[in-house]
Amino acid sequence: MKMEGEEGEGEEAAEVPSEEVKEASPPSENSDQELIVESLKSISNILLHNETGQVHFFDLRITFLLTALRMDVRAQLVQELHGISLLGNQLDATLGLCWPDTLETARAGLEVGEQLPPLSRQQTELTMEILKILFNITFDTSRHKVDEEEAAEYRHLGALLRHCLMSHADGEERTEEFHSHTVNLLGNLPLPCLDVLLVPKVQQGSIEYMGVNMDAVNMLLEFMEKTLDRVLPPLRDVTNKPEVGSALRNKLVRIMTSIDTDVKDCAAEFLFVLCKESVSRFIKYTGYGNAAGLLAARGLLRGGRDSGIYSEDEESDTEEYREAKAHINPITGVVEEEQPNPMEGMTEEQKELEAMKLVHMFDRLSRPSSDDSGYPTRSAQRRRHPSTLQPGPPSKTHQLISPTGPQSVC
């Protein structure tokens, strides 16, 4: 293990054998303690070999893990260490901000309204770690009322998040990840504190609505549109079943048939809402077989739309879908080869006989329970007539079903 020398001798770090450290340390009480010691040694070596920015990154990463795994650490950071204010200041310093007004931010060295340059890689990484920690310690904020002091903290944080939303990282994928962490944290803030998104004055080139700057709202809408397009893109491939494939929609449809009831219900509800609670659109993207469970639970098996309030429908069918629509099997949601007509070549008498067989089978299925002869079993008779143990006379339908005629029930 490397240990820094004292009195400015940090550059000449000496390598101390692990055996000597073990001898100098008191014997561990259990294997967990030994594991902790070895982990600390590894972390020390990693930090000593990295620059200050990397050390800061590792500090934030460890804090993120602690707040994710330990509720007591989370509470201590919020209550005793004033974590929201502390991390807000870190975010401010990392982004290099100045404050032209109380809740209005700007990048230091740039004029208000001037286009922001992309954040450096180090700025992006540090900022995302801070956002993740803030998410951990604020995720239950909406469950309790906040006082004036807390509301002021959250409004200040909201102003910082607005700046994050309007900033870009180096590269589209990195920017999307950066905005994703920002939006996640915005969802934790109390609703009355989100008015800070509309505070900045309207500048030249801003999106304006009724005299209000809507740039941040526009960024949120663009982000959500990209996210929704990944889940339910315009339907083009109708040759594979909805649950087959690696797209996000395919994975969600597969989850809809999971044995875990809670998970499959969440997946089905999520897709149903994305389809604006329209039964026809839901079946289009999932197939009737996969959609039947949720539709039955909501009483929508006959079609229609649930009571949610959504924007007006737009024509979303692609040219590929319109061409194949007439040949799509609504149960499976894919185009299937035409099957031969099973009635082809039959005489009218044969067709009538097959129809009677089908009627008898439906009659059989409609009864609570029956033995092989087609008569109700004793348990079924008890359920239907608790006061009697003997069945009544067989019906004519039963005589049609049973070729051997009436039999006594044991």
Short mmCIF file of C-alpha atoms in Angstrom, two decimals:
data_model
loop_
_atom_site.label_atom_id
_atom_site.label_comp_id
_atom_site.label_asym_id
_atom_site.label_seq_id
_atom_site.Cartn_x
_atom_site.Cartn_y
_atom_site.Cartn_z
CA MET A 1 0.00 0.00 0.00
CA LYS A 2 1.29 3.47 -0.85
CA MET A 3 1.34 6.03 1.93
CA GLU A 4 2.05 9.74 1.42
CA GLY A 5 4.98 11.16 3.33
CA GLU A 6 4.45 13.97 5.81
CA GLU A 7 5.47 17.66 5.48
CA GLY A 8 5.17 18.04 1.71
CA GLU A 9 6.71 14.70 0.80
CA GLY A 10 3.51 13.49 -0.93
CA GLU A 11 5.22 13.27 -4.32
CA GLU A 12 7.64 10.65 -3.06
CA ALA A 13 5.12 8.04 -2.02
CA ALA A 14 6.68 4.96 -0.44
CA GLU A 15 5.42 1.47 -1.12
CA VAL A 16 4.53 -0.25 2.15
CA PRO A 17 4.11 -4.03 1.93
CA SER A 18 0.62 -5.25 2.79
CA GLU A 19 2.13 -7.72 5.29
CA GLU A 20 3.60 -4.87 7.35
CA VAL A 21 0.27 -3.05 7.38
CA LYS A 22 -1.42 -6.18 8.60
CA GLU A 23 1.15 -6.61 11.39
CA ALA A 24 0.74 -2.99 12.48
CA SER A 25 -3.02 -3.27 12.54
CA PRO A 26 -4.90 -5.06 15.32
CA PRO A 27 -6.18 -8.51 14.31
CA SER A 28 -9.58 -8.30 12.60
CA GLU A 29 -12.57 -9.67 14.40
CA ASN A 30 -14.15 -11.23 11.34
CA SER A 31 -13.73 -11.71 7.63
CA ASP A 32 -15.93 -8.68 6.83
CA GLN A 33 -13.52 -6.39 8.66
CA GLU A 34 -10.58 -7.83 6.72
CA LEU A 35 -12.47 -7.24 3.48
CA ILE A 36 -13.08 -3.60 4.45
CA VAL A 37 -9.39 -3.09 5.24
CA GLU A 38 -8.29 -4.58 1.92
CA SER A 39 -10.87 -2.46 0.08
CA LEU A 40 -9.57 0.70 1.74
CA LYS A 41 -6.03 -0.20 0.69
CA SER A 42 -7.14 -0.61 -2.91
CA ILE A 43 -9.02 2.70 -2.87
CA SER A 44 -5.98 4.47 -1.38
CA ASN A 45 -3.72 3.17 -4.15
CA ILE A 46 -6.23 4.18 -6.83
CA LEU A 47 -6.54 7.70 -5.44
CA LEU A 48 -2.79 8.18 -5.08
CA HIS A 49 -2.29 7.37 -8.74
CA ASN A 50 -4.93 9.81 -10.01
CA GLU A 51 -5.23 13.55 -10.43
CA THR A 52 -7.28 15.82 -8.17
CA GLY A 53 -10.29 15.75 -10.54
CA GLN A 54 -10.34 11.97 -10.48
CA VAL A 55 -10.12 11.95 -6.67
CA HIS A 56 -13.15 14.25 -6.59
CA PHE A 57 -14.96 11.87 -8.96
CA PHE A 58 -14.23 8.86 -6.74
CA ASP A 59 -15.42 10.79 -3.68
CA LEU A 60 -18.71 11.48 -5.42
CA ARG A 61 -19.06 7.91 -6.69
CA ILE A 62 -18.55 6.49 -3.20
CA THR A 63 -21.08 8.98 -1.81
CA PHE A 64 -23.55 7.91 -4.48
CA LEU A 65 -23.14 4.23 -3.55
CA LEU A 66 -23.52 4.98 0.16
CA THR A 67 -26.69 7.02 -0.36
CA ALA A 68 -28.09 4.32 -2.65
CA LEU A 69 -27.47 1.47 -0.19
CA ARG A 70 -27.72 3.07 3.25
CA MET A 71 -30.85 4.93 4.33
CA ASP A 72 -29.14 6.15 7.51
CA VAL A 73 -26.34 7.76 5.47
CA ARG A 74 -28.96 9.33 3.23
CA ALA A 75 -30.79 10.85 6.19
CA GLN A 76 -27.56 12.03 7.81
CA LEU A 77 -26.43 13.76 4.62
CA VAL A 78 -29.76 15.60 4.28
CA GLN A 79 -30.40 16.55 7.92
CA GLU A 80 -27.02 16.93 9.61
CA LEU A 81 -24.82 17.93 6.68
CA HIS A 82 -27.44 19.96 4.75
CA GLY A 83 -26.72 17.83 1.70
CA ILE A 84 -29.04 19.56 -0.76
CA SER A 85 -27.42 22.95 -0.20
CA LEU A 86 -23.92 21.41 -0.05
CA LEU A 87 -24.31 19.47 -3.30
CA GLY A 88 -26.02 22.45 -4.93
CA ASN A 89 -22.91 24.53 -4.24
CA GLN A 90 -20.76 21.73 -5.70
CA LEU A 91 -22.94 21.72 -8.82
CA ASP A 92 -22.66 25.49 -9.08
CA ALA A 93 -18.85 25.35 -8.83
CA THR A 94 -18.51 22.44 -11.26
CA LEU A 95 -20.56 24.21 -13.95
CA GLY A 96 -18.81 27.54 -13.32
CA LEU A 97 -21.99 29.58 -12.89
CA CYS A 98 -22.78 33.15 -11.98
CA TRP A 99 -26.17 34.54 -10.88
CA PRO A 100 -27.38 37.66 -12.74
CA ASP A 101 -30.61 37.43 -10.72
CA THR A 102 -31.80 35.50 -7.66
CA LEU A 103 -33.02 32.43 -9.59
CA GLU A 104 -31.42 33.05 -12.96
CA THR A 105 -28.11 31.42 -13.91
CA ALA A 106 -25.48 32.12 -16.53
CA ARG A 107 -22.12 30.61 -17.40
CA ALA A 108 -19.28 32.72 -16.01
CA GLY A 109 -17.63 34.80 -18.76
CA LEU A 110 -20.67 34.66 -21.05
CA GLU A 111 -23.41 37.20 -21.57
CA VAL A 112 -27.01 36.33 -20.65
CA GLY A 113 -28.68 34.73 -23.69
CA GLU A 114 -25.36 33.84 -25.35
CA GLN A 115 -25.18 30.27 -26.66
CA LEU A 116 -23.58 27.92 -24.14
CA PRO A 117 -20.48 25.97 -25.21
CA PRO A 118 -20.50 22.19 -24.56
CA LEU A 119 -19.41 21.04 -21.13
CA SER A 120 -16.02 19.34 -20.87
CA ARG A 121 -15.88 15.60 -20.25
CA GLN A 122 -14.74 16.13 -16.65
CA GLN A 123 -17.53 18.66 -15.98
CA THR A 124 -20.11 16.26 -17.40
CA GLU A 125 -18.92 13.29 -15.33
CA LEU A 126 -18.76 15.24 -12.07
CA THR A 127 -22.13 16.88 -12.68
CA MET A 128 -23.84 13.55 -13.38
CA GLU A 129 -22.46 12.05 -10.17
CA ILE A 130 -23.77 15.03 -8.19
CA LEU A 131 -27.18 14.70 -9.86
CA LYS A 132 -27.33 11.00 -8.98
CA ILE A 133 -26.55 11.70 -5.31
CA LEU A 134 -29.17 14.45 -5.21
CA PHE A 135 -31.70 12.04 -6.70
CA ASN A 136 -31.02 9.51 -3.93
CA ILE A 137 -31.52 12.02 -1.12
CA THR A 138 -34.62 13.70 -2.61
CA PHE A 139 -36.61 10.80 -4.09
CA ASP A 140 -39.19 10.88 -1.26
CA THR A 141 -39.58 14.67 -1.18
CA SER A 142 -43.05 14.61 -2.75
CA ARG A 143 -44.35 12.41 0.10
CA HIS A 144 -44.20 15.15 2.71
CA LYS A 145 -44.83 18.87 2.87
CA VAL A 146 -41.81 21.16 2.76
CA ASP A 147 -41.40 24.30 4.84
CA GLU A 148 -40.31 27.69 3.49
CA GLU A 149 -36.60 27.06 4.07
CA GLU A 150 -36.72 23.72 2.24
CA ALA A 151 -38.78 25.25 -0.57
CA ALA A 152 -36.10 27.93 -1.05
CA GLU A 153 -33.45 25.19 -1.32
CA TYR A 154 -35.47 23.28 -3.88
CA ARG A 155 -36.16 26.39 -5.94
CA HIS A 156 -32.43 27.17 -5.97
CA LEU A 157 -31.78 23.58 -7.05
CA GLY A 158 -34.46 23.91 -9.72
CA ALA A 159 -32.65 26.92 -11.18
CA LEU A 160 -29.45 24.85 -11.37
CA LEU A 161 -31.32 22.00 -13.07
CA ARG A 162 -32.74 24.42 -15.60
CA HIS A 163 -29.18 25.36 -16.54
CA CYS A 164 -28.30 21.65 -16.83
CA LEU A 165 -31.30 21.14 -19.09
CA MET A 166 -30.16 23.95 -21.38
CA SER A 167 -26.53 22.71 -21.44
CA HIS A 168 -24.98 20.13 -23.75
CA ALA A 169 -22.21 17.62 -23.30
CA ASP A 170 -19.63 16.53 -25.84
CA GLY A 171 -21.63 14.22 -28.13
CA GLU A 172 -25.31 13.40 -28.58
CA GLU A 173 -25.33 10.20 -26.50
CA ARG A 174 -23.52 11.90 -23.63
CA THR A 175 -25.93 14.84 -23.78
CA GLU A 176 -28.91 12.48 -23.66
CA GLU A 177 -27.50 10.71 -20.59
CA PHE A 178 -26.79 14.07 -18.95
CA HIS A 179 -30.34 15.29 -19.61
CA SER A 180 -31.76 11.99 -18.39
CA HIS A 181 -30.21 12.45 -14.93
CA THR A 182 -31.44 16.06 -14.91
CA VAL A 183 -35.03 15.10 -15.75
CA ASN A 184 -35.02 12.31 -13.16
CA LEU A 185 -34.04 14.78 -10.44
CA LEU A 186 -36.58 17.35 -11.62
CA GLY A 187 -39.26 14.73 -11.00
CA ASN A 188 -38.30 14.63 -7.31
CA LEU A 189 -38.74 18.35 -6.71
CA PRO A 190 -42.00 19.58 -5.15
CA LEU A 191 -44.40 20.74 -7.85
CA PRO A 192 -44.74 24.35 -6.53
CA CYS A 193 -40.95 24.76 -6.83
CA LEU A 194 -40.87 23.99 -10.56
CA ASP A 195 -42.03 27.49 -11.49
CA VAL A 196 -38.33 28.43 -11.56
CA LEU A 197 -38.18 26.78 -14.99
CA LEU A 198 -40.16 29.76 -16.31
CA VAL A 199 -38.33 32.53 -14.41
CA PRO A 200 -35.73 33.65 -17.02
CA LYS A 201 -36.69 36.63 -19.12
CA VAL A 202 -37.50 36.15 -22.78
CA GLN A 203 -34.35 36.64 -24.85
CA GLN A 204 -33.85 36.94 -28.59
CA GLY A 205 -34.31 33.46 -30.04
CA SER A 206 -36.24 32.17 -27.02
CA ILE A 207 -39.47 30.20 -27.35
CA GLU A 208 -42.19 32.42 -25.93
CA TYR A 209 -45.77 31.75 -24.86
CA MET A 210 -47.92 34.51 -23.36
CA GLY A 211 -44.78 36.46 -22.48
CA VAL A 212 -43.14 33.53 -20.66
CA ASN A 213 -39.80 31.93 -21.57
CA MET A 214 -40.60 28.32 -22.56
CA ASP A 215 -37.08 27.18 -23.51
CA ALA A 216 -36.81 24.73 -20.59
CA VAL A 217 -40.30 23.35 -21.23
CA ASN A 218 -39.42 22.85 -24.89
CA MET A 219 -36.27 20.92 -23.91
CA LEU A 220 -38.37 18.67 -21.64
CA LEU A 221 -40.84 17.99 -24.45
CA GLU A 222 -38.03 17.14 -26.89
CA PHE A 223 -36.46 14.79 -24.35
CA MET A 224 -39.76 13.01 -23.69
CA GLU A 225 -40.47 12.72 -27.41
CA LYS A 226 -37.11 10.99 -27.98
CA THR A 227 -37.79 8.64 -25.07
CA LEU A 228 -41.27 7.74 -26.33
CA ASP A 229 -39.98 7.16 -29.86
CA ARG A 230 -37.61 4.54 -28.46
CA VAL A 231 -40.47 2.76 -26.69
CA LEU A 232 -43.17 2.98 -29.39
CA PRO A 233 -41.58 3.95 -32.70
CA PRO A 234 -43.80 4.01 -35.82
CA LEU A 235 -44.77 0.38 -36.48
CA ARG A 236 -43.13 -0.97 -39.63
CA ASP A 237 -42.16 -4.57 -38.89
CA VAL A 238 -45.29 -6.74 -38.83
CA THR A 239 -43.54 -9.99 -39.75
CA ASN A 240 -42.32 -10.71 -36.21
CA LYS A 241 -44.46 -11.08 -33.11
CA PRO A 242 -44.55 -8.05 -30.77
CA GLU A 243 -42.63 -9.99 -28.10
CA VAL A 244 -39.84 -11.02 -30.49
CA GLY A 245 -36.89 -8.66 -30.90
CA SER A 246 -34.44 -6.51 -28.96
CA ALA A 247 -36.28 -3.17 -29.11
CA LEU A 248 -37.65 -1.69 -25.90
CA ARG A 249 -41.23 -2.36 -27.02
CA ASN A 250 -40.43 -6.05 -27.56
CA LYS A 251 -38.90 -6.33 -24.10
CA LEU A 252 -41.91 -4.69 -22.45
CA VAL A 253 -44.35 -6.98 -24.29
CA ARG A 254 -42.34 -10.00 -23.12
CA ILE A 255 -42.63 -8.74 -19.55
CA MET A 256 -46.42 -8.58 -20.00
CA THR A 257 -46.48 -12.39 -19.87
CA SER A 258 -44.17 -12.63 -16.84
CA ILE A 259 -45.17 -14.84 -13.90
CA ASP A 260 -44.52 -11.87 -11.60
CA THR A 261 -47.94 -10.21 -11.46
CA ASP A 262 -46.72 -6.82 -10.28
CA VAL A 263 -44.06 -6.57 -12.99
CA LYS A 264 -46.33 -7.62 -15.85
CA ASP A 265 -49.09 -5.27 -14.69
CA CYS A 266 -46.65 -2.33 -14.58
CA ALA A 267 -45.39 -3.10 -18.10
CA ALA A 268 -48.92 -3.41 -19.47
CA GLU A 269 -50.10 -0.20 -17.76
CA PHE A 270 -47.06 1.68 -19.06
CA LEU A 271 -47.65 0.65 -22.68
CA PHE A 272 -51.40 1.28 -22.38
CA VAL A 273 -50.79 4.85 -21.22
CA LEU A 274 -48.27 5.41 -24.04
CA CYS A 275 -51.03 4.27 -26.41
CA LYS A 276 -53.26 7.00 -24.89
CA GLU A 277 -55.42 4.24 -23.37
CA SER A 278 -56.77 3.42 -26.83
CA VAL A 279 -57.66 -0.27 -27.09
CA SER A 280 -57.13 -0.47 -30.85
CA ARG A 281 -53.70 1.15 -30.64
CA PHE A 282 -52.72 -1.04 -27.66
CA ILE A 283 -53.66 -4.20 -29.60
CA LYS A 284 -51.80 -2.87 -32.65
CA TYR A 285 -48.52 -2.67 -30.70
CA THR A 286 -48.90 -5.75 -28.46
CA GLY A 287 -51.32 -8.18 -30.12
CA TYR A 288 -54.70 -9.09 -28.63
CA GLY A 289 -53.32 -12.17 -26.89
CA ASN A 290 -50.82 -10.13 -24.88
CA ALA A 291 -53.27 -7.29 -24.28
CA ALA A 292 -56.21 -9.43 -23.09
CA GLY A 293 -55.19 -9.50 -19.40
CA LEU A 294 -55.16 -5.73 -18.94
CA LEU A 295 -58.23 -5.19 -21.12
CA ALA A 296 -60.20 -7.77 -19.12
CA ALA A 297 -59.16 -6.13 -15.84
CA ARG A 298 -60.41 -2.76 -17.14
CA GLY A 299 -63.56 -4.12 -18.78
CA LEU A 300 -62.38 -3.09 -22.25
CA LEU A 301 -62.37 -6.42 -24.08
CA ARG A 302 -65.01 -5.07 -26.48
CA GLY A 303 -62.80 -2.11 -27.40
CA GLY A 304 -63.14 1.61 -26.81
CA ARG A 305 -61.02 3.91 -24.72
CA ASP A 306 -60.48 4.44 -21.00
CA SER A 307 -61.33 7.65 -19.18
CA GLY A 308 -57.89 9.32 -19.43
CA ILE A 309 -57.58 12.79 -20.99
CA TYR A 310 -55.19 12.85 -23.94
CA SER A 311 -54.48 14.96 -26.99
CA GLU A 312 -56.34 14.21 -30.20
CA ASP A 313 -55.21 11.14 -32.14
CA GLU A 314 -52.94 11.61 -35.11
CA GLU A 315 -52.58 9.28 -38.07
CA SER A 316 -49.56 7.19 -37.03
CA ASP A 317 -49.81 4.19 -39.39
CA THR A 318 -46.79 3.75 -41.61
CA GLU A 319 -47.11 2.82 -45.26
CA GLU A 320 -45.76 -0.68 -44.49
CA TYR A 321 -48.40 -1.18 -41.79
CA ARG A 322 -51.28 0.04 -43.97
CA GLU A 323 -50.31 -2.35 -46.76
CA ALA A 324 -50.17 -5.36 -44.43
CA LYS A 325 -53.06 -4.40 -42.13
CA ALA A 326 -55.66 -6.58 -43.86
CA HIS A 327 -53.46 -9.68 -43.44
CA ILE A 328 -52.45 -9.15 -39.77
CA ASN A 329 -53.73 -11.67 -37.26
CA PRO A 330 -55.04 -9.44 -34.42
CA ILE A 331 -54.36 -12.15 -31.82
CA THR A 332 -50.64 -12.47 -32.55
CA GLY A 333 -50.11 -9.02 -34.07
CA VAL A 334 -48.22 -10.30 -37.13
CA VAL A 335 -48.89 -11.20 -40.76
CA GLU A 336 -49.51 -14.92 -41.04
CA GLU A 337 -49.78 -17.16 -44.09
CA GLU A 338 -53.30 -17.89 -45.18
CA GLN A 339 -54.51 -21.20 -43.77
CA PRO A 340 -56.58 -23.61 -45.89
CA ASN A 341 -60.33 -23.52 -45.28
CA PRO A 342 -61.14 -26.55 -43.06
CA MET A 343 -64.69 -26.67 -44.48
CA GLU A 344 -63.50 -26.93 -48.05
CA GLY A 345 -64.66 -30.15 -49.73
CA MET A 346 -67.26 -30.99 -47.04
CA THR A 347 -70.87 -31.74 -47.83
CA GLU A 348 -73.64 -29.77 -46.14
CA GLU A 349 -74.40 -32.77 -43.87
CA GLN A 350 -70.76 -32.96 -42.74
CA LYS A 351 -70.72 -29.23 -42.02
CA GLU A 352 -73.93 -29.57 -39.98
CA LEU A 353 -72.43 -32.47 -38.01
CA GLU A 354 -69.27 -30.46 -37.20
CA ALA A 355 -71.44 -27.55 -36.11
CA MET A 356 -73.40 -29.82 -33.72
CA LYS A 357 -70.14 -31.12 -32.26
CA LEU A 358 -69.06 -27.56 -31.60
CA VAL A 359 -72.39 -26.77 -29.90
CA HIS A 360 -72.02 -29.81 -27.64
CA MET A 361 -68.48 -28.83 -26.71
CA PHE A 362 -69.58 -25.30 -25.77
CA ASP A 363 -72.40 -26.78 -23.69
CA ARG A 364 -69.92 -28.98 -21.89
CA LEU A 365 -67.56 -26.09 -21.18
CA SER A 366 -70.39 -23.92 -19.83
CA ARG A 367 -71.11 -26.35 -16.99
CA PRO A 368 -69.24 -26.02 -13.63
CA SER A 369 -67.72 -29.51 -13.65
CA SER A 370 -68.47 -32.92 -15.15
CA ASP A 371 -67.06 -36.40 -15.36
CA ASP A 372 -66.13 -38.20 -18.57
CA SER A 373 -69.73 -39.18 -19.25
CA GLY A 374 -70.80 -35.54 -19.49
CA TYR A 375 -72.89 -35.50 -16.27
CA PRO A 376 -72.28 -33.06 -13.42
CA THR A 377 -70.12 -34.52 -10.65
CA ARG A 378 -71.29 -34.85 -7.06
CA SER A 379 -69.23 -31.77 -6.00
CA ALA A 380 -70.80 -29.73 -8.80
CA GLN A 381 -74.26 -30.88 -7.70
CA ARG A 382 -73.50 -29.81 -4.11
CA ARG A 383 -72.46 -26.37 -5.32
CA ARG A 384 -75.60 -26.01 -7.39
CA HIS A 385 -78.02 -27.70 -4.93
CA PRO A 386 -76.50 -27.74 -1.42
CA SER A 387 -79.59 -29.39 0.08
CA THR A 388 -79.54 -32.45 -2.20
CA LEU A 389 -76.91 -35.05 -2.88
CA GLN A 390 -78.66 -36.79 -5.78
CA PRO A 391 -78.62 -35.24 -9.26
CA GLY A 392 -81.78 -34.55 -11.18
CA PRO A 393 -82.68 -36.29 -14.41
CA PRO A 394 -80.24 -35.76 -17.26
CA SER A 395 -81.15 -33.14 -19.82
CA LYS A 396 -81.70 -33.85 -23.50
CA THR A 397 -78.42 -32.10 -24.21
CA HIS A 398 -76.64 -34.59 -21.99
CA GLN A 399 -78.25 -37.47 -23.82
CA LEU A 400 -76.90 -36.02 -27.08
CA ILE A 401 -73.42 -35.72 -25.60
CA SER A 402 -73.32 -39.19 -24.01
CA PRO A 403 -73.69 -42.02 -26.56
CA THR A 404 -74.16 -44.62 -23.79
CA GLY A 405 -77.33 -43.04 -22.42
CA PRO A 406 -78.16 -41.96 -18.85
CA GLN A 407 -76.02 -43.38 -16.06
CA SER A 408 -76.32 -43.15 -12.31
CA VAL A 409 -73.99 -40.78 -10.47
CA CYS A 410 -71.74 -42.39 -7.87
#
